[in-house]
JSON list of C-alpha atoms in Angstrom, two decimals:
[
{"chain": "A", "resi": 1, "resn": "UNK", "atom": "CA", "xyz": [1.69, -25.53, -90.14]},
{"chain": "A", "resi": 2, "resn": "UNK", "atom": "CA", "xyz": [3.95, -22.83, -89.06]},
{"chain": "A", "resi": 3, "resn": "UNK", "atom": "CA", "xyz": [4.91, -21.66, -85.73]},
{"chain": "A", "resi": 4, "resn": "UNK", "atom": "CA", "xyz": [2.49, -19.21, -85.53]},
{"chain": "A", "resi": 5, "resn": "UNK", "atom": "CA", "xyz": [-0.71, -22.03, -85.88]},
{"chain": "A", "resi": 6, "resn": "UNK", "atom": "CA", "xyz": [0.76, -23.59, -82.94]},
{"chain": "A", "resi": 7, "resn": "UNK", "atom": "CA", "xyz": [1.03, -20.70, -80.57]},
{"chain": "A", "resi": 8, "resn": "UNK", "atom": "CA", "xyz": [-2.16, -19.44, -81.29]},
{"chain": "A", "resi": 9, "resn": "UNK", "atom": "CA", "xyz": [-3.49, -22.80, -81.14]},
{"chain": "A", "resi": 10, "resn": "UNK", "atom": "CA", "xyz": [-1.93, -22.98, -77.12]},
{"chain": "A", "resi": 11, "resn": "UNK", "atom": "CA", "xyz": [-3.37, -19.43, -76.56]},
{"chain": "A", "resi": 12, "resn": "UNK", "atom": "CA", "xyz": [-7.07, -20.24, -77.59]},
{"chain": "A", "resi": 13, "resn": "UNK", "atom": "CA", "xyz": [-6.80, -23.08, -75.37]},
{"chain": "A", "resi": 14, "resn": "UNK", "atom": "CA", "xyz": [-5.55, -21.64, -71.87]},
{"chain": "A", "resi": 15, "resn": "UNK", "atom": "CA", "xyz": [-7.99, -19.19, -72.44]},
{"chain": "A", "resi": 16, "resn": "UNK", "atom": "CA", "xyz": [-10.62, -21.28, -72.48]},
{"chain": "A", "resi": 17, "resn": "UNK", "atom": "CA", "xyz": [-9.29, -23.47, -70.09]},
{"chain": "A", "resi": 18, "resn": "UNK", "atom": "CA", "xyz": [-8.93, -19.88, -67.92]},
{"chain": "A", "resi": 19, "resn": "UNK", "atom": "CA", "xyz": [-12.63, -18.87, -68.81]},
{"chain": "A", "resi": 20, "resn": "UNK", "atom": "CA", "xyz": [-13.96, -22.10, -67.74]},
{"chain": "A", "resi": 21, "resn": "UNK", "atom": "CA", "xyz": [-11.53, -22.01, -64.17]},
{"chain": "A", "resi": 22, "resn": "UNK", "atom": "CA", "xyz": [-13.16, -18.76, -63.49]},
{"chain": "A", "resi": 23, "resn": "UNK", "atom": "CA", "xyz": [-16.36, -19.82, -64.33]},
{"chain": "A", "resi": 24, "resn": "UNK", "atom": "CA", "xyz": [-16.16, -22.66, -62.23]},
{"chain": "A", "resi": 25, "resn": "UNK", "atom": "CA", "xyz": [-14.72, -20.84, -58.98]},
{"chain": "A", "resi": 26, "resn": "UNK", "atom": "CA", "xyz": [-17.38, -17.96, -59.97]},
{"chain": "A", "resi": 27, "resn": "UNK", "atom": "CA", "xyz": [-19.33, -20.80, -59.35]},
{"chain": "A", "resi": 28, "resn": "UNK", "atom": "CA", "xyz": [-18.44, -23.16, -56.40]},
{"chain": "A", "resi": 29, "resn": "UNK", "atom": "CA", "xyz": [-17.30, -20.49, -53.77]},
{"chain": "A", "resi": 30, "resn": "UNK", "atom": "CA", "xyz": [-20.38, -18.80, -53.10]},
{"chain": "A", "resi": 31, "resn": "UNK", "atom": "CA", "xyz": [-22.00, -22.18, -53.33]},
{"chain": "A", "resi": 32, "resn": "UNK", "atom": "CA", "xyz": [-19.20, -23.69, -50.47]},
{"chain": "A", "resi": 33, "resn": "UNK", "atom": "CA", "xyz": [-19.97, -20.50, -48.87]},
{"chain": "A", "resi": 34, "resn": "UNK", "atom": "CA", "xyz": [-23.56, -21.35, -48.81]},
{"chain": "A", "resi": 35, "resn": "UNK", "atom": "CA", "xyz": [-23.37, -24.62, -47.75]},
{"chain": "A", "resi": 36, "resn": "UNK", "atom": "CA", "xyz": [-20.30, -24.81, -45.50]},
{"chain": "A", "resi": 37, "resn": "UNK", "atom": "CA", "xyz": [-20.70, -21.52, -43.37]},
{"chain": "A", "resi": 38, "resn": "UNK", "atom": "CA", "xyz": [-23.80, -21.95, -41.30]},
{"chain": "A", "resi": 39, "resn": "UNK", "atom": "CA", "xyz": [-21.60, -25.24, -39.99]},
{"chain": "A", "resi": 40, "resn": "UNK", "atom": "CA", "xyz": [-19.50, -23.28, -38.80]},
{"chain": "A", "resi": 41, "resn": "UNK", "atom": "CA", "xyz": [-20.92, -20.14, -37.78]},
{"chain": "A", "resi": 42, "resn": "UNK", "atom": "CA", "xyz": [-21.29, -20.81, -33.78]},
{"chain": "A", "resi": 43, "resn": "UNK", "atom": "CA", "xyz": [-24.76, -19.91, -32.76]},
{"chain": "A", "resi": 44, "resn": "UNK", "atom": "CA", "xyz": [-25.75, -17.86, -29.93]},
{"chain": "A", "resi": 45, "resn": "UNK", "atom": "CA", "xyz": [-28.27, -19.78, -27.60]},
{"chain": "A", "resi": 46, "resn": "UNK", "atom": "CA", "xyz": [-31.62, -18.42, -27.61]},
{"chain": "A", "resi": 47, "resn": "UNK", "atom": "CA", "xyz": [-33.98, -17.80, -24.54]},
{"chain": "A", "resi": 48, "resn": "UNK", "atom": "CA", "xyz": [-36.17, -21.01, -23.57]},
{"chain": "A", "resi": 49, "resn": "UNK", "atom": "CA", "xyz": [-38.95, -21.50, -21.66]},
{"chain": "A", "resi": 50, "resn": "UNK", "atom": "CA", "xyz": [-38.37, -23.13, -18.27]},
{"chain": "A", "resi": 51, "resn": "UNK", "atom": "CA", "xyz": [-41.85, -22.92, -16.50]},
{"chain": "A", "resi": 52, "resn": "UNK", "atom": "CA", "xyz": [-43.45, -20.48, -14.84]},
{"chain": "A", "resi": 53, "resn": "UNK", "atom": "CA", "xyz": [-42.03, -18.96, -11.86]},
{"chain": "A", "resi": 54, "resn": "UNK", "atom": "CA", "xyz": [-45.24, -18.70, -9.63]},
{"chain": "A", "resi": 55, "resn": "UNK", "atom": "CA", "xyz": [-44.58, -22.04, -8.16]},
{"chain": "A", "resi": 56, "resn": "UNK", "atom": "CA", "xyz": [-40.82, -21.72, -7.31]},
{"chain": "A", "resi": 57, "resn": "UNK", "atom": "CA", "xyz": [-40.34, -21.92, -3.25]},
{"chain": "A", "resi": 58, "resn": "UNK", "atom": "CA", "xyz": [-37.66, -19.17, -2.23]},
{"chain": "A", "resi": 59, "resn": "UNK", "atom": "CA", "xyz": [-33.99, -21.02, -1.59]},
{"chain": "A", "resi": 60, "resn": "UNK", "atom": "CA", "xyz": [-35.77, -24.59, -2.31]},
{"chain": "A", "resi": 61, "resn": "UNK", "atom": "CA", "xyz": [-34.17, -25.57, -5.58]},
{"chain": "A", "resi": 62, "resn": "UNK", "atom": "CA", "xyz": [-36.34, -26.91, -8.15]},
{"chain": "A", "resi": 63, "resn": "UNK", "atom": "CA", "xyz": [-35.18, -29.15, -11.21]},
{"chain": "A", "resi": 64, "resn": "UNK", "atom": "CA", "xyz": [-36.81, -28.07, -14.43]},
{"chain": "A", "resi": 65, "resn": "UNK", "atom": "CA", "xyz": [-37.01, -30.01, -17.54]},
{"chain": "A", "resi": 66, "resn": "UNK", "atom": "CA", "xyz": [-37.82, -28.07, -21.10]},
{"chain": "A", "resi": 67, "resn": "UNK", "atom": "CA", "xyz": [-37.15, -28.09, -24.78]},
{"chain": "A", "resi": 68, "resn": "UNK", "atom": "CA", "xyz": [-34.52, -26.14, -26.65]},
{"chain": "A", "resi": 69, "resn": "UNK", "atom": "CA", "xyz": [-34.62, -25.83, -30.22]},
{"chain": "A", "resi": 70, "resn": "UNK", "atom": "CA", "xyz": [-31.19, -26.58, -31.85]},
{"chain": "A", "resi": 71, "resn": "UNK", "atom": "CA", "xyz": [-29.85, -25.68, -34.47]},
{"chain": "A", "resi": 72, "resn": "UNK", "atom": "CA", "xyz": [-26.98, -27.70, -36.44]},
{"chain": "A", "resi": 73, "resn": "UNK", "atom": "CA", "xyz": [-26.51, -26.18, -39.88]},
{"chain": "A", "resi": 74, "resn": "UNK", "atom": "CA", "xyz": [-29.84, -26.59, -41.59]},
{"chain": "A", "resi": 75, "resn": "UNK", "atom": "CA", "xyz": [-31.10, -29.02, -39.34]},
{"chain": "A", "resi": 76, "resn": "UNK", "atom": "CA", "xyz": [-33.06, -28.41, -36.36]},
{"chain": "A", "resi": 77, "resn": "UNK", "atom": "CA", "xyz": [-34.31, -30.15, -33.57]},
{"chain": "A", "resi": 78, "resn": "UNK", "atom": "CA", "xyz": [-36.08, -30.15, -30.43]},
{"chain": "A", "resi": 79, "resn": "UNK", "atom": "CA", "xyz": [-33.90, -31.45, -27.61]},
{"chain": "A", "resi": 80, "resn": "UNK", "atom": "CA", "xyz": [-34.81, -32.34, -23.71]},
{"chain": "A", "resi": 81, "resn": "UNK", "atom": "CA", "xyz": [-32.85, -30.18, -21.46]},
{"chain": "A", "resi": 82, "resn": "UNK", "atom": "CA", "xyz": [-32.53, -29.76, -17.88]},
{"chain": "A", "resi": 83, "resn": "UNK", "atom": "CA", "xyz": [-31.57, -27.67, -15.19]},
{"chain": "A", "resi": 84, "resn": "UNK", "atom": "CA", "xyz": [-31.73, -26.59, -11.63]},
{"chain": "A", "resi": 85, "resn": "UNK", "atom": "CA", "xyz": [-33.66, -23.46, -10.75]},
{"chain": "A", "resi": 86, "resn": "UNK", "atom": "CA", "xyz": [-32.81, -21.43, -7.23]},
{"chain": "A", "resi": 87, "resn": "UNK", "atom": "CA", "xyz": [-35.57, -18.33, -6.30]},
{"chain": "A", "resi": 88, "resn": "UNK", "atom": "CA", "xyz": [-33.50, -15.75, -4.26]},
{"chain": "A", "resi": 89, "resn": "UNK", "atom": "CA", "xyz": [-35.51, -14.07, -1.45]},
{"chain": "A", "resi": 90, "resn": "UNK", "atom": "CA", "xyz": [-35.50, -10.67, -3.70]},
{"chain": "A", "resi": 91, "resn": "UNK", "atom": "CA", "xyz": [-37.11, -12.65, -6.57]},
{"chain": "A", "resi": 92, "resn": "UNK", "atom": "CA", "xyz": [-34.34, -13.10, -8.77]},
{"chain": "A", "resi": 93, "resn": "UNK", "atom": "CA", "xyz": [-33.65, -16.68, -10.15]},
{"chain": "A", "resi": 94, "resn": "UNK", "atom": "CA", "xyz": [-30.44, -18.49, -10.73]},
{"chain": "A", "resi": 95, "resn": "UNK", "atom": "CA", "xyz": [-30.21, -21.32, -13.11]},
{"chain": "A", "resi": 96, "resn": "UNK", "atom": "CA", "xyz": [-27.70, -24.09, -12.73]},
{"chain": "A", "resi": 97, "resn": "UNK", "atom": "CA", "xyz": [-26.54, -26.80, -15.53]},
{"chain": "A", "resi": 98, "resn": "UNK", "atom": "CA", "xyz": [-27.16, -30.64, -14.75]},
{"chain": "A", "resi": 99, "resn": "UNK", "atom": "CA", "xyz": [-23.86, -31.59, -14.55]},
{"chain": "A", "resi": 100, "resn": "UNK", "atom": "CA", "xyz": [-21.53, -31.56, -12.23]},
{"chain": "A", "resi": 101, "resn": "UNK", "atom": "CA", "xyz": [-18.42, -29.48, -13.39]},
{"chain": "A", "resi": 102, "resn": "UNK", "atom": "CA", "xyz": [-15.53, -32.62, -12.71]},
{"chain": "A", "resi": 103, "resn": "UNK", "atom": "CA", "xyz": [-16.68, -35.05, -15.24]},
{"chain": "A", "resi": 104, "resn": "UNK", "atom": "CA", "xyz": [-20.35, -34.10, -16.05]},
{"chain": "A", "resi": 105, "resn": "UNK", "atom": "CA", "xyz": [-22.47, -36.51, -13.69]},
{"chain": "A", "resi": 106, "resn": "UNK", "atom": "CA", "xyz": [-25.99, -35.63, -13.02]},
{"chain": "A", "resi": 107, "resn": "UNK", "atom": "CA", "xyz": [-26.23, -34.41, -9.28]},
{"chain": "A", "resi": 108, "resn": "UNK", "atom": "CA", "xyz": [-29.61, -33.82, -6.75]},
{"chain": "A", "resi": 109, "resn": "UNK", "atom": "CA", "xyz": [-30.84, -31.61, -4.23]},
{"chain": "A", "resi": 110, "resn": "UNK", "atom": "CA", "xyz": [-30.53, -32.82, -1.15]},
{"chain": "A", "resi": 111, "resn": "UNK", "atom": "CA", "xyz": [-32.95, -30.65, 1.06]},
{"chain": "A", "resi": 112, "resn": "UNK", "atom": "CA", "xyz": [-31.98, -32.08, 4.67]},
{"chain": "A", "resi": 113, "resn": "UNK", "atom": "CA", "xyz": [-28.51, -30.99, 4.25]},
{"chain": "A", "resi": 114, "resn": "UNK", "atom": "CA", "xyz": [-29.02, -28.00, 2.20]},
{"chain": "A", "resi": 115, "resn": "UNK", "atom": "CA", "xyz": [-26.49, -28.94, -0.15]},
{"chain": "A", "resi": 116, "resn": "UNK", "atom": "CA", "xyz": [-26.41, -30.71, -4.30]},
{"chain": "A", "resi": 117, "resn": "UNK", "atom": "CA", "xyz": [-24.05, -33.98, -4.30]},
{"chain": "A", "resi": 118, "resn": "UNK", "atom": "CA", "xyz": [-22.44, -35.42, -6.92]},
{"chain": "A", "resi": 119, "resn": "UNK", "atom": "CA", "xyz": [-22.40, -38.84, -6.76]},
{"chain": "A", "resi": 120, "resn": "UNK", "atom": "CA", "xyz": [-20.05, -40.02, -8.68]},
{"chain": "A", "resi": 121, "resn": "UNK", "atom": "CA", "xyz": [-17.12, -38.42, -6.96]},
{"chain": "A", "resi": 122, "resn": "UNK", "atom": "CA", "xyz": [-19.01, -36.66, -4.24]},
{"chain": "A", "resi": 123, "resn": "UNK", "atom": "CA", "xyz": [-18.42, -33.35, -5.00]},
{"chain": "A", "resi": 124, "resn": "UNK", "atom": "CA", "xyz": [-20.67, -31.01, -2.42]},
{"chain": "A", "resi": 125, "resn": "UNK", "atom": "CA", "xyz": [-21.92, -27.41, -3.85]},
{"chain": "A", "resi": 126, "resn": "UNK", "atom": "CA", "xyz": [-23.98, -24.89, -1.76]},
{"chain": "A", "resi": 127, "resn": "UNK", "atom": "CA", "xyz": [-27.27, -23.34, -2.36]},
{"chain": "A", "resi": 128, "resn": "UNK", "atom": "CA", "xyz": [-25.54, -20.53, -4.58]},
{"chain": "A", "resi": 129, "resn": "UNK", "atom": "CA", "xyz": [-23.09, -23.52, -6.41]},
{"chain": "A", "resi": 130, "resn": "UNK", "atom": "CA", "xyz": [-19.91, -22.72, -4.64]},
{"chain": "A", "resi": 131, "resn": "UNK", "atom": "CA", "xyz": [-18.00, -26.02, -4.08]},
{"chain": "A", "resi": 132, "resn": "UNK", "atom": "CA", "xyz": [-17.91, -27.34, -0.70]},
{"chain": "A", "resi": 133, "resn": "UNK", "atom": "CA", "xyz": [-15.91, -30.58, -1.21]},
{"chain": "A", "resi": 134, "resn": "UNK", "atom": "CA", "xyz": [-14.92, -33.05, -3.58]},
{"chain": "A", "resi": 135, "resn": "UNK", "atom": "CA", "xyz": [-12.47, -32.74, -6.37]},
{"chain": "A", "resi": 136, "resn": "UNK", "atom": "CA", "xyz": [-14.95, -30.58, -8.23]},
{"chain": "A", "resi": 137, "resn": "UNK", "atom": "CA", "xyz": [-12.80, -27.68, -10.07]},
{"chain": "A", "resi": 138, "resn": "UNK", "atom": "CA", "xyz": [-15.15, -24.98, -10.18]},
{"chain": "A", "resi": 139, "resn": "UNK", "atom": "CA", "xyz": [-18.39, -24.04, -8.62]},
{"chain": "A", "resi": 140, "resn": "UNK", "atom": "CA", "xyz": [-21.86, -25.00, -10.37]},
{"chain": "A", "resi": 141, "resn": "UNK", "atom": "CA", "xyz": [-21.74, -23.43, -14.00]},
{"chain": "A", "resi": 142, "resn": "UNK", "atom": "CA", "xyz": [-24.65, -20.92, -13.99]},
{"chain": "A", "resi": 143, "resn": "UNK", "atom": "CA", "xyz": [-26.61, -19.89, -17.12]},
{"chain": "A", "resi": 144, "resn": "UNK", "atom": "CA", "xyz": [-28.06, -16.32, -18.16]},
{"chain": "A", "resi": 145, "resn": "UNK", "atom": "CA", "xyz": [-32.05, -16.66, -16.92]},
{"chain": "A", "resi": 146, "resn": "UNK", "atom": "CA", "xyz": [-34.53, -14.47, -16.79]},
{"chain": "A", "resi": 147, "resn": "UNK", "atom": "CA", "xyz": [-38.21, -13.82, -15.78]},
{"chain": "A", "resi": 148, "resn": "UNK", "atom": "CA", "xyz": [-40.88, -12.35, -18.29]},
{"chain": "A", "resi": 149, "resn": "UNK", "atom": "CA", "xyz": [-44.54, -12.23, -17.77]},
{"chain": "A", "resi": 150, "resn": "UNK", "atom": "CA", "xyz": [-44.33, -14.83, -15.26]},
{"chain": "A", "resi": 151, "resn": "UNK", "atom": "CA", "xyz": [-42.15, -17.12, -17.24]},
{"chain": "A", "resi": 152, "resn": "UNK", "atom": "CA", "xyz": [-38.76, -18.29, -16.44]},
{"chain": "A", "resi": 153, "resn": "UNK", "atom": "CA", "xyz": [-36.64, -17.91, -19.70]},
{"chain": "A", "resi": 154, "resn": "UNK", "atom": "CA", "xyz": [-32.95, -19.68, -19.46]},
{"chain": "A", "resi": 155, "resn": "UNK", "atom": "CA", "xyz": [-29.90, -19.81, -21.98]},
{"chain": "A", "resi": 156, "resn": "UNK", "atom": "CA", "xyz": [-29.05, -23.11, -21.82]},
{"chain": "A", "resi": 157, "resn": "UNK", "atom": "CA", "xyz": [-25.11, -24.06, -23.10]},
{"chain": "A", "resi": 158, "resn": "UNK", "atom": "CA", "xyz": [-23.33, -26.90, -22.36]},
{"chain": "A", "resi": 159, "resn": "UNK", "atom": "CA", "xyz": [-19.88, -26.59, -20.26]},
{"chain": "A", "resi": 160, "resn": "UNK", "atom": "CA", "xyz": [-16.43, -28.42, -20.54]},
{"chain": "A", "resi": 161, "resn": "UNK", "atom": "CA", "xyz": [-16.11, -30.60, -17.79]},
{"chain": "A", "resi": 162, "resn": "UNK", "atom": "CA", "xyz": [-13.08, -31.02, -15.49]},
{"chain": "A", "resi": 163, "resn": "UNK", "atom": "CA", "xyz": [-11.15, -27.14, -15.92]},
{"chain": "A", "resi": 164, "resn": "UNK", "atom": "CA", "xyz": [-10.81, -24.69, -13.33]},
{"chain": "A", "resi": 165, "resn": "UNK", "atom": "CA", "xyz": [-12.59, -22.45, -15.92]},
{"chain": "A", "resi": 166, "resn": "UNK", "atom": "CA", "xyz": [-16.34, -21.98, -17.07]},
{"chain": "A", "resi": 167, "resn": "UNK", "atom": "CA", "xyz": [-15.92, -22.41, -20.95]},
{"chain": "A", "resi": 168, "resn": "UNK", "atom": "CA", "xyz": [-18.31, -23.70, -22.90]},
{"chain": "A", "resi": 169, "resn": "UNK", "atom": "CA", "xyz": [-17.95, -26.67, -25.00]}
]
């Protein structure tokens, strides 16, 4: 066997070892694509039905509860959400999140006073979710909501807890 045999012999093999690489990665990335992406992709909340707005009392918050379908990769799910719903005297509506912006407690509506209270650090937020004491860092988080043939429709996202900031988790 000359010298020749054998480097032919190593060529014929790295290409087919190269053929079958490309083959493969022809393969797998479109198929890692596929699987991997829509885990990662971060998914724009969609509108959910809250109720119907004929029976909200102007400036007497109401807690709503509703399901939001969510979507985690391939999987979805229905999940129980809540919020806090405020009607404005010009109709409009503002829609709170449940939990209190220092560590995420769930807070009430406390009509006498006028005022929602934490109580787990009794933080103190206004009508409109401005803070009026406690170690809360930032007012109420507020989320997008809407009214449509009678319906209240809310964007519901959940917040970090304990920043100065609104950012969502």
């Amino acid at each position: 066997m000359g010298e020749q045999d054998v480097s032919r012999r190593k060529f014929m093999i790295r290409t087919i070892i190269g053929i079958g690489a490309f083959i493969g990665a022809a393969i797998a990335i479109p198929l890692g694509g596929f699987g991997i992406l829509p885990v990662l992709r971060k998914k724009e909340p969609g509108w959910s039905d809250a109720g119907s707005a004929a029976d909200l009392n102007t400036d007497s918050p109401q807690e709503r509860r509703f399901f939001q379908t969510v979507k985690s990769g391939w999987q979805e799910e229905r999940v129980e959400r809540a919020i806090w719903l405020v009607k404005k005297a010009d109709g409009s509506i503002t829609a709170f999140s449940p939990n209190c912006p220092h560590l995420g407690c769930g807070y009430r509506w406390f009509s006498q006073e006028r005022q929602f209270k934490c109580p787990c650090h009794a933080s103190v937020f206004d009508i409109d979710g401005k803070v009026i004491a406690g170690p809360a860092p930032r007012a109420l988080d507020s989320l997008s909501a809407k009214i449509e043939n009678g319906k209240v429709l809310v964007k519901f996202e959940i917040f970090q807890v304990g920043t100065a900031k609104k950012e969502t988790a």
